[in-house]
Each structure stands twice: as C-alpha cells, then as structure tokens.
Coordinates of C-alpha atoms in Angstrom, one line a residue:
Chain A
M661 CA 0.0 0.0 0.0
P662 CA 1.4 3.4 -0.9
Q663 CA 2.8 5.2 2.2
R664 CA 4.6 8.4 3.2
R665 CA 6.8 8.6 6.3
L666 CA 7.7 12.1 7.5
I667 CA 8.5 14.2 10.5
V668 CA 5.9 16.7 11.6
E669 CA 7.3 20.2 11.5
A670 CA 4.4 22.4 12.7
E671 CA 4.9 24.1 16.0
V672 CA 1.5 22.9 17.3
G673 CA 2.1 19.4 16.0
L674 CA -0.8 17.7 14.4
H675 CA -3.3 19.5 16.6
A676 CA -5.7 22.4 16.0
R677 CA -5.7 23.8 12.5
P678 CA -3.2 21.4 10.9
A679 CA -5.2 18.4 12.3
A680 CA -8.5 19.8 11.0
T681 CA -7.1 20.5 7.5
F682 CA -5.5 17.0 7.4
V683 CA -8.7 15.2 8.4
Q684 CA -10.8 17.3 5.9
T685 CA -8.4 16.4 3.1
A686 CA -8.4 12.7 4.0
T687 CA -12.2 12.7 4.2
R688 CA -12.4 13.8 0.5
S689 CA -11.0 10.4 -0.6
P690 CA -13.3 7.4 -1.0
A691 CA -10.5 5.1 0.0
E692 CA -9.3 4.1 3.4
V693 CA -6.7 6.5 4.8
T694 CA -4.7 5.7 7.9
L695 CA -2.2 7.6 10.1
A696 CA 0.3 6.1 12.5
K697 CA 2.7 7.7 14.9
G698 CA 6.1 6.1 15.1
D699 CA 5.7 2.4 15.2
G700 CA 2.2 2.6 16.7
A701 CA -1.0 1.1 15.3
P702 CA -2.6 3.0 12.4
V703 CA -5.8 4.9 13.0
N704 CA -8.5 6.2 10.7
A705 CA -7.2 9.5 9.2
K706 CA -10.7 10.7 8.6
S707 CA -11.4 10.7 12.3
I708 CA -10.5 14.0 14.0
L709 CA -10.8 12.4 17.4
S710 CA -8.5 9.5 16.5
V711 CA -6.0 11.9 14.9
L712 CA -6.0 14.2 17.9
A713 CA -5.8 11.3 20.3
L714 CA -2.5 10.2 18.7
D715 CA -1.1 13.4 20.2
V716 CA 1.4 14.0 17.4
K717 CA 3.9 16.7 18.4
K718 CA 6.5 18.6 16.5
G719 CA 9.4 16.3 15.6
D720 CA 7.3 13.1 15.8
A721 CA 7.6 10.6 12.9
I722 CA 4.3 9.7 11.2
T723 CA 3.3 7.3 8.5
I724 CA 0.3 8.0 6.2
S725 CA -1.1 5.2 4.1
T726 CA -3.8 4.9 1.5
D727 CA -4.8 2.9 -1.5
G728 CA -6.7 3.2 -4.8
D729 CA -6.9 5.8 -7.6
G730 CA -5.1 9.0 -6.9
A731 CA -3.4 7.6 -3.8
E732 CA 0.0 9.2 -4.6
E733 CA -1.5 12.6 -5.1
L734 CA -3.5 12.4 -1.9
L735 CA -0.4 11.3 0.0
D736 CA 1.5 14.2 -1.4
E737 CA -1.2 16.6 -0.3
L738 CA -1.5 15.0 3.2
A739 CA 2.3 15.0 3.6
S740 CA 2.6 18.6 2.7
I741 CA -0.1 19.5 5.3
A742 CA 1.5 17.4 8.0
G743 CA 5.0 18.4 7.1
A744 CA 4.4 22.1 6.8
P745 CA 6.2 24.2 9.4
Chain B
M513 CA -50.8 43.9 33.2
A514 CA -47.4 42.3 33.2
T515 CA -46.6 39.9 36.0
T516 CA -43.7 40.7 38.3
L517 CA -41.4 38.4 40.2
T518 CA -39.5 39.8 43.1
G519 CA -36.1 38.8 44.6
S520 CA -33.2 40.6 46.2
G521 CA -31.6 43.3 44.0
V522 CA -27.9 42.8 44.6
S523 CA -26.3 44.7 41.7
P524 CA -27.9 47.9 40.6
G525 CA -28.8 48.8 37.0
T526 CA -31.6 47.9 34.6
G527 CA -31.6 45.2 32.0
Y528 CA -34.2 44.4 29.3
A529 CA -33.7 41.3 27.1
P530 CA -35.0 37.8 26.4
A531 CA -34.5 35.2 29.1
H532 CA -31.9 32.5 28.6
L533 CA -32.5 29.7 31.0
L534 CA -29.4 27.9 32.1
T535 CA -30.3 24.3 32.7
G536 CA -28.2 22.1 34.8
S537 CA -25.8 19.8 33.1
I538 CA -27.3 17.0 31.0
P539 CA -27.7 13.9 33.2
E540 CA -25.7 10.8 32.2
P541 CA -28.0 8.4 30.4
P542 CA -28.4 5.4 32.7
K543 CA -25.9 2.6 32.4
G544 CA -27.5 -0.5 30.8
A545 CA -30.2 1.5 29.0
V546 CA -31.4 -0.5 25.9
H547 CA -33.3 0.5 22.7
D548 CA -36.5 -1.1 21.5
G549 CA -34.7 -3.6 19.3
D550 CA -34.6 -1.8 16.0
A551 CA -30.8 -1.1 15.9
A552 CA -30.9 0.4 12.4
A553 CA -33.6 2.9 13.3
E554 CA -31.7 3.8 16.5
K555 CA -28.4 4.3 14.6
A556 CA -30.2 6.6 12.1
R557 CA -31.7 8.5 15.0
V558 CA -28.2 9.0 16.6
Q559 CA -26.7 9.9 13.2
A560 CA -29.4 12.5 12.7
A561 CA -28.8 14.0 16.2
L562 CA -25.0 14.2 15.7
E563 CA -25.5 15.8 12.3
E564 CA -27.9 18.4 13.7
V565 CA -25.4 19.2 16.4
A566 CA -22.7 19.6 13.8
A567 CA -24.8 21.8 11.6
D568 CA -25.8 23.9 14.5
L569 CA -22.2 24.4 15.6
E570 CA -21.2 25.3 12.0
A571 CA -24.0 27.8 11.7
R572 CA -23.1 29.4 14.9
G573 CA -19.5 29.5 13.8
E574 CA -20.4 31.3 10.6
R575 CA -22.4 33.9 12.5
A576 CA -19.5 34.5 14.9
G577 CA -16.8 34.5 12.3
G578 CA -13.1 34.7 12.9
E579 CA -11.4 32.5 15.4
A580 CA -14.7 31.3 16.9
A581 CA -15.7 30.0 13.5
E582 CA -12.6 27.9 13.4
V583 CA -13.1 26.5 16.8
L584 CA -16.8 25.7 16.2
S585 CA -16.1 24.1 12.8
A586 CA -13.5 21.9 14.5
Q587 CA -16.2 20.9 17.0
A588 CA -18.5 20.2 14.2
M589 CA -15.9 17.8 12.7
M590 CA -15.8 16.0 16.0
A591 CA -19.6 15.5 15.9
R592 CA -19.3 14.0 12.4
D593 CA -16.3 11.8 13.4
P594 CA -16.5 8.5 11.6
G595 CA -14.6 6.7 14.4
L596 CA -17.2 8.0 16.9
A597 CA -20.0 6.8 14.6
D598 CA -18.4 3.4 14.4
G599 CA -18.2 3.3 18.2
V600 CA -21.9 4.3 18.6
G601 CA -22.9 1.8 15.9
E602 CA -21.2 -1.1 17.7
L603 CA -22.9 -0.3 21.0
V604 CA -26.3 0.1 19.4
D605 CA -25.9 -3.2 17.6
A606 CA -25.2 -4.7 21.0
G607 CA -28.6 -3.3 22.1
V608 CA -27.4 -0.1 24.0
S609 CA -29.8 2.8 23.7
G610 CA -28.7 5.6 21.4
D611 CA -28.2 8.2 24.1
R612 CA -26.2 5.8 26.3
A613 CA -24.1 4.7 23.2
V614 CA -23.3 8.4 22.5
Y615 CA -22.2 8.9 26.1
E616 CA -20.0 5.8 26.1
A617 CA -18.5 6.3 22.6
F618 CA -17.5 9.9 23.5
G619 CA -16.2 8.6 26.8
A620 CA -13.5 6.5 25.1
Y621 CA -12.0 9.6 23.3
R622 CA -12.6 11.7 26.3
D623 CA -10.3 9.5 28.4
L624 CA -7.6 9.6 25.7
L625 CA -7.6 13.4 25.4
A626 CA -7.8 13.9 29.1
A627 CA -4.7 11.6 29.6
A628 CA -2.8 13.6 27.0
G629 CA -3.3 16.9 28.9
G630 CA -2.3 20.3 27.6
Y631 CA -4.1 21.4 24.4
L632 CA -5.8 18.0 24.1
G633 CA -6.9 18.0 27.7
E634 CA -8.6 21.3 27.1
R635 CA -10.5 19.8 24.2
V636 CA -12.3 17.6 26.7
A637 CA -14.7 20.4 27.5
D638 CA -15.5 20.8 23.8
L639 CA -16.1 17.1 23.5
D640 CA -18.4 17.1 26.6
D641 CA -20.3 20.0 25.1
I642 CA -20.9 18.1 21.9
R643 CA -21.8 15.0 23.8
D644 CA -24.3 16.9 26.0
R645 CA -25.8 18.5 22.9
A646 CA -26.3 15.2 21.2
V647 CA -27.7 13.5 24.3
A648 CA -30.0 16.5 24.8
R649 CA -31.3 16.1 21.3
L650 CA -31.9 12.4 21.7
T651 CA -33.7 12.8 25.0
G652 CA -35.5 16.0 24.3
A653 CA -33.8 17.8 27.3
P654 CA -33.1 21.5 26.9
M655 CA -29.7 22.5 25.6
P656 CA -27.1 23.0 28.3
G657 CA -24.7 25.8 28.9
V658 CA -24.3 29.6 28.8
P659 CA -24.8 30.9 25.3
V660 CA -21.3 32.2 24.7
D661 CA -22.0 33.0 21.1
A662 CA -25.4 34.6 21.4
A663 CA -26.1 37.2 18.7
E664 CA -28.2 39.4 21.0
P665 CA -28.0 40.3 24.7
Y666 CA -29.9 38.0 27.1
V667 CA -31.0 37.8 30.7
L668 CA -29.3 34.8 32.2
V669 CA -31.8 32.9 34.4
A670 CA -30.6 30.0 36.5
R671 CA -31.1 28.3 39.8
D672 CA -27.7 29.6 40.8
L673 CA -24.5 30.3 39.0
A674 CA -21.3 28.5 39.6
P675 CA -17.9 30.0 38.7
A676 CA -17.6 27.4 36.0
D677 CA -20.8 28.6 34.4
T678 CA -19.7 32.1 34.2
A679 CA -16.1 31.9 33.1
L680 CA -17.0 32.5 29.5
L681 CA -19.6 35.2 29.9
D682 CA -19.4 38.3 27.7
R683 CA -20.3 41.4 29.6
N684 CA -21.7 42.9 26.4
L685 CA -24.1 40.1 26.0
V686 CA -25.4 39.7 29.5
A687 CA -28.2 42.2 30.2
A688 CA -28.8 40.9 33.7
F689 CA -28.7 37.9 36.0
V690 CA -31.8 36.4 37.7
T691 CA -31.3 33.4 40.0
E692 CA -33.9 31.4 41.9
D693 CA -31.5 30.8 44.8
G694 CA -28.7 32.7 46.4
G695 CA -28.4 35.7 48.7
P696 CA -26.5 39.0 48.7
T697 CA -23.1 37.1 49.1
S698 CA -23.8 34.3 46.6
H699 CA -21.4 33.9 43.8
T700 CA -23.9 35.4 41.4
A701 CA -24.1 38.6 43.4
I702 CA -20.4 39.0 43.7
L703 CA -19.8 38.2 40.1
A704 CA -22.6 40.6 39.0
R705 CA -21.2 43.4 41.0
A706 CA -17.7 42.6 39.7
M707 CA -19.0 42.7 36.1
G708 CA -21.3 45.6 36.6
V709 CA -24.3 43.6 35.5
P710 CA -27.7 44.2 37.1
A711 CA -28.7 41.1 39.2
V712 CA -31.6 39.8 41.2
V713 CA -31.1 36.7 43.3
G714 CA -33.4 34.6 45.5
C715 CA -36.1 35.2 42.9
A716 CA -38.8 32.6 43.5
G717 CA -40.3 31.4 40.2
A718 CA -37.3 32.4 38.1
T719 CA -36.5 28.9 36.9
A720 CA -40.1 28.3 35.8
L721 CA -39.7 31.2 33.2
V722 CA -40.0 30.3 29.6
Q723 CA -37.0 30.5 27.4
G724 CA -37.0 33.7 25.3
T725 CA -39.5 35.5 27.5
L726 CA -38.7 39.3 27.6
L727 CA -37.7 40.4 31.0
L728 CA -37.1 43.8 32.6
V729 CA -34.8 43.4 35.5
D730 CA -34.2 46.1 38.1
G731 CA -31.1 45.2 40.0
A732 CA -31.7 47.8 42.7
T733 CA -35.3 47.0 43.7
G734 CA -35.2 43.3 42.9
E735 CA -38.1 43.4 40.5
V736 CA -38.3 41.2 37.4
V737 CA -41.1 42.2 35.1
I738 CA -42.3 39.5 32.7
E739 CA -43.2 40.7 29.2
P740 CA -43.4 44.4 30.2
E741 CA -44.9 47.0 27.9
P742 CA -42.0 47.5 25.5
A743 CA -42.3 51.3 25.5
A744 CA -42.2 51.4 29.3
A745 CA -39.3 48.9 29.4
Q746 CA -37.3 51.0 27.0
A747 CA -38.0 54.1 29.1
A748 CA -36.8 52.3 32.2
V749 CA -33.6 51.3 30.5
A750 CA -33.1 54.9 29.2
A751 CA -33.8 56.2 32.8
A752 CA -31.2 53.8 34.1
R753 CA -28.7 55.1 31.6
A754 CA -29.5 58.7 32.7
R755 CA -28.8 57.7 36.3
A756 CA -25.5 56.1 35.2
E757 CA -24.6 59.5 33.8
A758 CA -25.6 61.2 37.1
L759 CA -23.2 58.8 38.7
S760 CA -20.3 59.6 36.5
G761 CA -20.9 63.2 37.5
T762 CA -19.7 62.6 41.0
T763 CA -15.9 62.2 41.0
G764 CA -12.9 62.6 43.3
P765 CA -12.1 61.1 46.7
G766 CA -15.0 59.7 48.7
A767 CA -16.7 62.1 51.1
T768 CA -20.1 63.0 52.5
A769 CA -22.0 66.0 51.3
D770 CA -20.4 68.0 54.2
G771 CA -16.9 67.0 53.4
H772 CA -16.3 64.2 55.9
P773 CA -13.7 62.0 54.0
V774 CA -14.4 58.3 53.5
P775 CA -11.7 56.8 51.4
L776 CA -13.2 54.5 48.7
L777 CA -11.1 51.5 48.0
A778 CA -11.3 48.5 45.7
N779 CA -11.5 44.8 46.4
V780 CA -9.1 43.0 44.1
G781 CA -8.0 39.4 43.5
G782 CA -4.8 40.2 41.7
P783 CA -3.2 42.5 39.2
K784 CA -5.9 41.7 36.6
D785 CA -8.5 43.7 38.6
L786 CA -6.4 46.9 38.8
E787 CA -7.7 48.3 35.5
A788 CA -11.3 48.3 36.7
A789 CA -10.3 49.7 40.1
L790 CA -8.4 52.6 38.6
A791 CA -11.2 53.3 36.0
N792 CA -13.7 53.5 38.8
G793 CA -11.6 56.0 40.7
A794 CA -10.5 53.7 43.6
E795 CA -8.2 55.6 46.0
G796 CA -6.4 52.4 46.9
V797 CA -7.0 48.8 47.6
G798 CA -9.1 47.9 50.7
L799 CA -8.9 44.1 50.2
Y800 CA -6.4 42.3 48.2
R801 CA -7.5 38.7 48.3
T802 CA -4.2 36.9 48.0
E803 CA -5.6 33.4 47.9
F804 CA -7.0 34.1 44.5
L805 CA -3.4 34.1 43.2
F806 CA -3.1 30.6 44.4
L807 CA -6.4 28.7 43.9
D808 CA -6.2 25.9 41.4
R809 CA -2.6 25.1 41.9
A810 CA -1.0 22.1 43.4
D811 CA 2.1 23.6 44.9
A812 CA 2.8 26.7 47.0
P813 CA 3.8 29.8 45.1
T814 CA 7.4 30.8 45.5
E815 CA 8.3 34.0 47.4
E816 CA 9.4 35.6 44.2
E817 CA 6.1 34.9 42.5
Q818 CA 4.3 36.4 45.4
Q819 CA 6.5 39.4 45.6
A820 CA 5.9 40.2 41.9
A821 CA 2.1 39.9 42.3
Y822 CA 2.1 42.1 45.4
R823 CA 4.4 44.7 43.8
A824 CA 2.2 45.0 40.8
V825 CA -0.7 46.1 43.0
F826 CA 1.4 48.4 45.1
D827 CA 2.7 50.1 42.0
A828 CA -0.8 50.9 40.8
F829 CA -1.5 53.2 43.8
P830 CA 1.4 55.5 44.5
G831 CA 0.5 57.4 47.7
G832 CA -2.6 55.2 48.3
R833 CA -3.1 52.5 50.8
V834 CA -3.1 48.9 49.7
V835 CA -4.6 46.5 52.3
V836 CA -3.3 43.0 51.7
R837 CA -5.2 40.1 53.3
T838 CA -3.0 37.1 54.0
L839 CA -4.1 33.8 52.6
D840 CA -7.7 33.0 53.5
A841 CA -7.6 29.3 52.8
G842 CA -10.1 26.7 53.9
A843 CA -13.9 26.5 53.9
D844 CA -15.2 27.4 50.5
K845 CA -11.6 28.2 49.2
P846 CA -9.5 25.2 49.8
L847 CA -5.9 25.4 48.7
A848 CA -4.3 22.2 47.6
F849 CA -1.0 23.0 49.2
L850 CA -2.5 23.9 52.5
P851 CA -4.7 20.9 53.2
P852 CA -6.9 21.0 56.3
P853 CA -5.9 18.3 58.8
G854 CA -8.9 16.2 58.0
E855 CA -12.5 16.1 57.0
E856 CA -14.2 19.0 58.7
P857 CA -18.0 18.6 59.4
N858 CA -18.4 22.4 59.1
P859 CA -15.4 24.0 57.2
A860 CA -16.7 27.5 57.9
L861 CA -16.0 26.8 61.6
G862 CA -12.8 24.9 60.9
E863 CA -9.2 25.6 60.3
R864 CA -9.4 28.5 57.9
G865 CA -7.8 32.0 57.6
L866 CA -5.3 32.8 60.3
R867 CA -6.0 29.4 62.0
M868 CA -4.3 27.8 58.9
F869 CA -1.2 29.9 59.5
R870 CA -1.0 28.6 63.1
R871 CA -0.7 25.2 61.5
Y872 CA 1.6 26.3 58.7
P873 CA 3.8 29.1 60.2
D874 CA 6.3 28.8 57.4
M875 CA 3.6 29.7 54.9
M876 CA 2.9 32.9 56.9
A877 CA 6.6 33.7 57.2
A878 CA 7.0 33.3 53.4
Q879 CA 4.0 35.5 52.7
L880 CA 5.0 38.2 55.1
G881 CA 8.6 38.1 53.8
A882 CA 7.4 38.4 50.2
L883 CA 5.1 41.3 51.2
A884 CA 7.9 43.1 53.1
R885 CA 10.2 42.9 50.1
A886 CA 7.5 43.9 47.6
A887 CA 6.8 46.9 49.8
E888 CA 10.5 48.1 49.8
G889 CA 10.8 51.3 47.8
T890 CA 7.1 51.3 46.9
E891 CA 5.2 54.6 47.1
A892 CA 2.0 52.8 48.2
I893 CA 1.2 52.5 51.9
P894 CA 1.1 48.8 52.6
Y895 CA -1.3 47.5 55.2
V896 CA -1.4 43.8 56.0
M897 CA -4.3 42.0 57.7
A898 CA -5.3 38.5 58.8
P899 CA -8.7 36.9 58.3
M900 CA -10.7 34.9 60.8
V901 CA -9.2 36.3 64.0
A902 CA -11.2 35.3 67.1
T903 CA -9.0 36.2 70.1
V904 CA -6.6 38.9 71.3
A905 CA -3.8 36.3 71.4
E906 CA -4.2 35.5 67.7
A907 CA -4.3 39.2 66.8
A908 CA -1.1 39.9 68.8
W909 CA 0.7 36.9 67.4
F910 CA -0.1 38.1 63.8
A911 CA 0.7 41.7 64.4
D912 CA 4.0 40.9 66.1
A913 CA 5.0 38.7 63.1
C914 CA 4.1 41.5 60.7
H915 CA 6.1 44.1 62.6
A916 CA 9.0 41.7 62.9
A917 CA 9.0 41.2 59.2
G918 CA 9.2 44.9 58.7
L919 CA 5.6 45.5 57.9
E920 CA 4.5 48.5 59.9
T921 CA 0.8 48.5 59.6
A922 CA -0.8 45.2 60.8
G923 CA -4.5 44.8 61.2
I924 CA -7.2 42.1 61.4
M925 CA -10.5 41.4 59.8
I926 CA -13.5 41.6 62.1
E927 CA -15.6 38.7 60.9
V928 CA -15.9 36.6 64.0
P929 CA -18.5 38.0 66.4
S930 CA -16.1 37.5 69.3
A931 CA -13.7 39.9 67.6
A932 CA -16.4 42.5 67.3
L933 CA -17.5 42.0 70.9
R934 CA -13.9 42.4 72.3
A935 CA -12.9 45.0 69.7
H936 CA -11.7 47.3 72.5
D937 CA -9.1 44.8 73.6
L938 CA -8.1 43.9 70.0
A939 CA -7.7 47.6 69.1
K940 CA -4.8 47.7 71.7
V941 CA -2.7 45.1 69.8
V942 CA -3.3 45.9 66.1
D943 CA -3.1 49.0 63.9
F944 CA -6.5 48.8 62.1
F945 CA -9.6 46.8 61.6
S946 CA -11.5 45.8 58.5
V947 CA -14.9 44.4 58.9
G948 CA -15.7 41.4 56.6
T949 CA -19.4 41.7 56.6
N950 CA -20.1 38.5 54.6
D951 CA -18.5 36.2 57.2
L952 CA -19.5 38.5 60.1
T953 CA -23.1 38.1 59.0
Q954 CA -22.7 34.3 58.5
Y955 CA -21.4 33.8 62.0
A956 CA -23.6 36.3 63.8
M957 CA -26.8 34.9 62.2
A958 CA -25.5 31.3 62.2
A959 CA -26.5 31.1 58.5
D960 CA -24.1 29.3 56.2
R961 CA -23.3 31.5 53.1
Q962 CA -23.6 28.4 51.0
V963 CA -27.0 27.3 52.1
A964 CA -29.7 28.9 50.0
G965 CA -32.5 28.1 52.5
V966 CA -31.1 30.5 55.1
S967 CA -30.3 33.3 52.6
D968 CA -32.7 35.7 54.3
L969 CA -30.5 35.5 57.4
Q970 CA -27.4 36.3 55.4
D971 CA -28.3 39.9 55.2
P972 CA -26.0 42.5 56.7
W973 CA -29.0 44.8 57.3
H974 CA -29.9 42.6 60.4
P975 CA -29.6 45.0 63.3
A976 CA -27.5 42.4 65.2
V977 CA -24.9 42.7 62.5
L978 CA -25.1 46.5 62.5
D979 CA -24.6 46.4 66.3
L980 CA -21.4 44.3 65.9
I981 CA -20.1 46.7 63.3
A982 CA -20.8 49.7 65.6
L983 CA -18.9 48.0 68.4
A984 CA -15.9 47.4 66.2
A985 CA -15.9 50.9 64.7
G986 CA -16.5 52.5 68.0
A987 CA -13.6 50.7 69.6
A988 CA -11.3 51.5 66.8
G989 CA -12.3 55.2 66.9
A990 CA -11.7 55.3 70.7
A991 CA -8.2 54.0 70.1
G992 CA -7.5 56.4 67.3
K993 CA -7.4 53.7 64.7
G994 CA -9.2 53.1 61.5
C995 CA -12.1 50.6 60.9
G996 CA -12.9 49.9 57.3
V997 CA -15.5 47.6 55.7
C998 CA -14.4 45.4 52.9
G999 CA -17.4 43.0 52.7
E1000 CA -20.2 43.1 50.2
A1001 CA -22.1 45.5 52.5
G1002 CA -19.8 48.3 51.6
A1003 CA -20.9 48.0 47.9
D1004 CA -24.5 48.7 48.8
P1005 CA -24.9 52.5 48.2
V1006 CA -27.6 52.7 50.9
L1007 CA -25.9 50.5 53.5
A1008 CA -22.6 52.4 52.8
C1009 CA -24.1 55.5 54.3
V1010 CA -25.3 53.6 57.3
L1011 CA -21.8 52.1 57.8
V1012 CA -20.3 55.6 57.7
G1013 CA -22.9 56.6 60.3
L1014 CA -21.8 53.7 62.5
G1015 CA -18.3 55.1 62.5
V1016 CA -16.7 53.1 59.7
T1017 CA -13.7 55.1 58.3
S1018 CA -13.2 53.6 54.8
L1019 CA -15.2 51.4 52.4
S1020 CA -13.8 48.8 50.0
M1021 CA -15.8 47.1 47.4
G1022 CA -15.9 45.5 43.9
S1023 CA -14.9 48.3 41.6
P1024 CA -18.1 48.8 39.6
A1025 CA -19.9 49.7 42.9
L1026 CA -17.5 52.6 43.6
P1027 CA -19.3 55.3 41.5
W1028 CA -22.6 54.3 43.2
V1029 CA -21.2 54.6 46.7
R1030 CA -19.3 57.8 45.9
A1031 CA -22.5 59.4 44.5
S1032 CA -24.6 58.1 47.4
L1033 CA -22.2 59.5 50.1
A1034 CA -21.9 62.8 48.2
R1035 CA -25.6 63.3 48.5
H1036 CA -25.8 62.9 52.3
T1037 CA -24.2 64.6 55.3
L1038 CA -22.5 62.8 58.1
D1039 CA -25.4 63.7 60.3
Q1040 CA -27.8 62.1 57.9
C1041 CA -25.6 59.0 57.8
R1042 CA -25.6 58.9 61.6
A1043 CA -29.4 59.3 61.8
A1044 CA -29.8 56.5 59.2
A1045 CA -27.5 54.3 61.3
D1046 CA -29.4 55.0 64.5
A1047 CA -32.7 54.4 62.8
A1048 CA -31.5 51.1 61.3
R1049 CA -30.2 49.9 64.7
S1050 CA -33.5 50.8 66.3
A1051 CA -35.5 48.6 63.9
P1052 CA -36.6 45.1 64.8
G1053 CA -35.4 43.3 61.6
A1054 CA -33.4 43.6 58.4
S1055 CA -36.1 44.9 56.1
E1056 CA -37.4 47.4 58.7
A1057 CA -33.8 48.6 59.2
K1058 CA -33.4 49.2 55.5
E1059 CA -36.7 51.0 55.3
A1060 CA -35.9 53.2 58.3
A1061 CA -32.4 54.1 57.0
R1062 CA -33.8 54.9 53.6
A1063 CA -36.3 57.3 55.1
C1064 CA -33.3 59.3 56.5
L1065 CA -31.4 59.3 53.2
T1066 CA -33.3 61.7 51.1
G1067 CA -30.8 61.9 48.2
L1068 CA -31.3 58.3 47.1
G1069 CA -34.1 59.2 44.7
D1070 CA -31.6 61.1 42.5
L1071 CA -29.8 57.9 41.9
G1072 CA -33.0 55.8 41.4
L1073 CA -32.2 53.8 44.5

C-alpha cells in the first residue's frame, strides 16, 4: 500500500488547524486512509478524534497510508499538510 | 398587566432582554439502557442527532466569524467523526440505547484526550459540550450551557451560577442575571457586581420562566417584570442610563456632602483587577484577596512569584493605601498545598484563615517576607491584615509577626462575632480593623453562606450585625485607629451611608460599585448617615432597618435607588 513517512514540523504538532485540515483532506478520498505515529498502530485518518488522540507533536515521525486511484496525489497533499512548518 | 417576580436586588442597574435559562448539566444516560430492538432505526436517530449538532455548531461559527468560526467548525468535525459513529454503531448493535451509546463512545475519546493533557486536555470540554448537545437532542432535554456566542444580549436565568458557568460570559451580551437561589453574598451577586451587570437573586419562580420571554430586570429593587410593555421597558432602560450618567458626574475622593472624608477602595483578587479599580476611581485597595493568586494550583507559590504579584498592585496606587489580606484558605476556598488536617464537618467553623497559619507558620513567614520585600521602595502605603481572628492572642501573634517582618501597619479582619464584641481589647494590639461583613453576618446569624435556605438570614441589614459593626468601629475610633469595611455590605450604596454613620472610616468594594457609593455619600451629610445608622439599629429586623435608613437618606431618589 502506498505510504509516506515524514517528520511533523508544525509548531503545534498535528493539533488544532493542521489536524483539521489534514482530516478534511483525507475525508475527500473514498479510499481508506490511515495515520500512524512512530511504530504505533494506524488509526482512521478521517477521524479527527483519533488523529487528535495520537497526540502527534512537532518532531514526531508519522506514516500516512492509502490505496486506490489518486493515492499518490492524496499522499503528497497530506504529507505537505503534516510536514508544513 | 405584566406579571412581576421579586427577589433581592444585589447589583444595581436595569436590563431588558429575552430570558436564557441555564439548565443544569445533562444527566448521564443510565448505564445499561437499551433501545427497542430496531438497531438500524436507533443508529439513524443518533446519526441525525449528531448531524444536527454539527450543523448547529457550524451555523453558529459562521455567524460568529473569525477564530470562533474555526473553533466551532473543529467541534462540528468531532460531531461528524466516523470513528465515533463506528463506536456508537457497535454499541447500538449490541442493544445499547442511542443516548447511552453516544455517552460511552464519547467517553473513550474523552479519556484519551484527558490523559494527554495540555491542548488536548482542554478539548475535553469541547467534547463534553458536543456529547451533551447530542444527548439533549436524543432525550428532548433543553440544551445545556451559557450561550457564549449569542447574537443578542440576554438575561441569564438560573437556579444559581457556579464559577464554571460564568467563566465565558461576555459582559456585552449579559443584560442581567436572575437566579432562583442565592443571597447577597452568593457567587452570582459577587460576580454581577464585579462585572457591573444588574442582578436579582433569591427570585422565586425564576427557573419556571419560559426560554425567550422578555424580562425587565431592576437590580436595585429586585423586581423582574415578565413581558413588560415594550415602551415602558425601554423608558426604564433609558432612565437607568441617565442615572448612570448622574453617577459619573460625582468624581474625586469619597466624602459625605459636608466633606467628611471616606476613602473609597477597591477589592481586588490580583493585578488583573487593577484596571477596573483605577477606571472607577479607587483611592487604593481595601482588600487584596491573595488566595485568588493561588487557587487551582497544586504547589505553594514561591516567594518571588508572590513578591511580583504584590508589587504590581502596590505600584498601581502610589500614595494610596493597599490593604493585603494574608491567605484566606479553607472553607469554600481550599488550597491544595494547605490541606486541612482532616475532613471538617463544618469547614466554615474549621481551620481557615489565620488558623491555617497557626498550623503552617512557614507559609505565613513566606507570605509576610514576600510582602515586606514587595513593599520596599514602593510609594503605596502597605497594610497587612489577617482573616478569621477570634482572640486577642491570635491578633497579637499576627501583628508581632508583621512588625518583625518589617511591615509597619498590621491589622485584622473583624468577621468573627467574638472579635467585634472584644474589639476594645483587639484595638490595643493591632493597627487597624477591616470588617468582613459577609462572614460576620454568616457567623452572627448562624447562617451558612452556601445554604440557600437561610439566605434571608445572610443579610448585613440585620440590626444584630449592625450592632457588631458599631462595636468594632467605636472601639477603633476610641483607640484612634481606622475601621474599614471590605465586605459586600460596603458595595450597597444605601448601607454604605449607614456604615459611615456607624463610624466606619473607609469602604472597600468590587470596583463597579465605587461610583454608586461615591454618589450616594456625596448626596448625604455625616449627620444624615448617623441618623440612618441610629434608625436602622432601632429597627426590629433587616427589612425594617433598611426602610428606616432609607427614610433618613433623602438623596437616594436622585440615583434611582
């Protein structure tokens, strides 16, 4: 399954506005999209509560995974949101 | 003819707006509640409720705009969370009723966020709000909470208001408070005066009012008119505004009409209250409640932290007096780092105030040390006083400690009846008195401030309370020392005149009351004040005392009081 691994750069981590934008973007895809922190278990990237509960902070490594048509484009977009400073 | 409810007017002013009833929190749906067997229909019902909550949050966000829009749209996303929907679905499939399923599914995330603390921990309140809204929709209960994003001003109607209810209130949106319970020293009353919002408490029938009913609230007389004639209501509001202008016409240091000076001071809880104090013309601080710096913290503040907080207040009043009350912990204000020795059956009569310092003398030494250093080089005149003093020995112990720390002016609160009764002895060992009328009333009338059922006894107009104040003021005067009042009684523009008549030398109050008291004193001579005090003390009860005093105070009409 296509994946992206990256380090979160935003000062607030994947909380607040970055988390909301990330989840809204993931929600646009009909395919399953997951997010994992470090080596942890992946959670539904369309669930704001699950994403928040991961408590991803600045400097944490995350893995985004999805499948299906346009998976690479979606991953690029999600990675740029999560990786933006 | 419009109907009128009557309670106690505790914060003057007039408000006219629709009622917003603050319901209690939404009860937890009972554990083990099940639906009628049609899981698909129950899931659809829950889904619809969550969607309605989300849409409502979004709509409110759009109205509010800006940052609020972002916060509310994030909340809407939580209501539409697919993970939450899955959690609800599993529970409903297992037979759990929709409302209980919502409660439990939210609970799982709630625990995760709470455990994370910080920013995420603060989202727990958002989550609870969404959960309560969804449960309210499913059970038909009224929506909870204070409307923080209302488009129009409202009259907040509640059984009583807790600090947590009122933290988010916007002064510009609250036209008045009306509570079913509570007395003149209830939280609602203190908050209303601090915010400068008209308030009526102890108003029977208030919680039976219908949401959205137009109310005309008179915070001086205690009248709440239901669906008044709109023209008359608007005229009343305009008249109130005119009175407010009359108020702002009296400026300068506090004094009676014949020039007897009565310094008017502000009650503050920390540097944040200084702006309002200065704006309302406070001549100094008559009560700096230092425990407010330290509530909600697990560990004791350092001396440096204390010093900075004290210095900020001293610096605001060069040449003015700043009366600092040492930590008043215990009873209704427990401090985590000063735990009482054990469960107290009646905390108001337990180890609180100065009694706590007898148990923790290091804490007193630290506070007095910080105060002495904060006072070095300040242009303010620092006064220090201890709360809950009952005996001469306690007063002498405290005053000696202050003097030894380099604090010249050491006084005590007069709030225990024994202190008022033996004020002539206490005046020999301390430099000043300050009467705390809230506690003095509570102890003299044996009426717990937190028990609504005895709120009519928690009235400083009771002649027994006035007698005790007269004893304290008289003893201080005979010893050539000052006796101020820093309780809520000093904020009542009618009672303020009576207090001056009893011999009180300064008055301290929540800042918004200062213009009222200043204007009231300026309209009466010292002789009128003394006559009002004599009349009040000759009355058989609180309401008769108030009536008798009012009859002597002919300038009240000017102020619409």
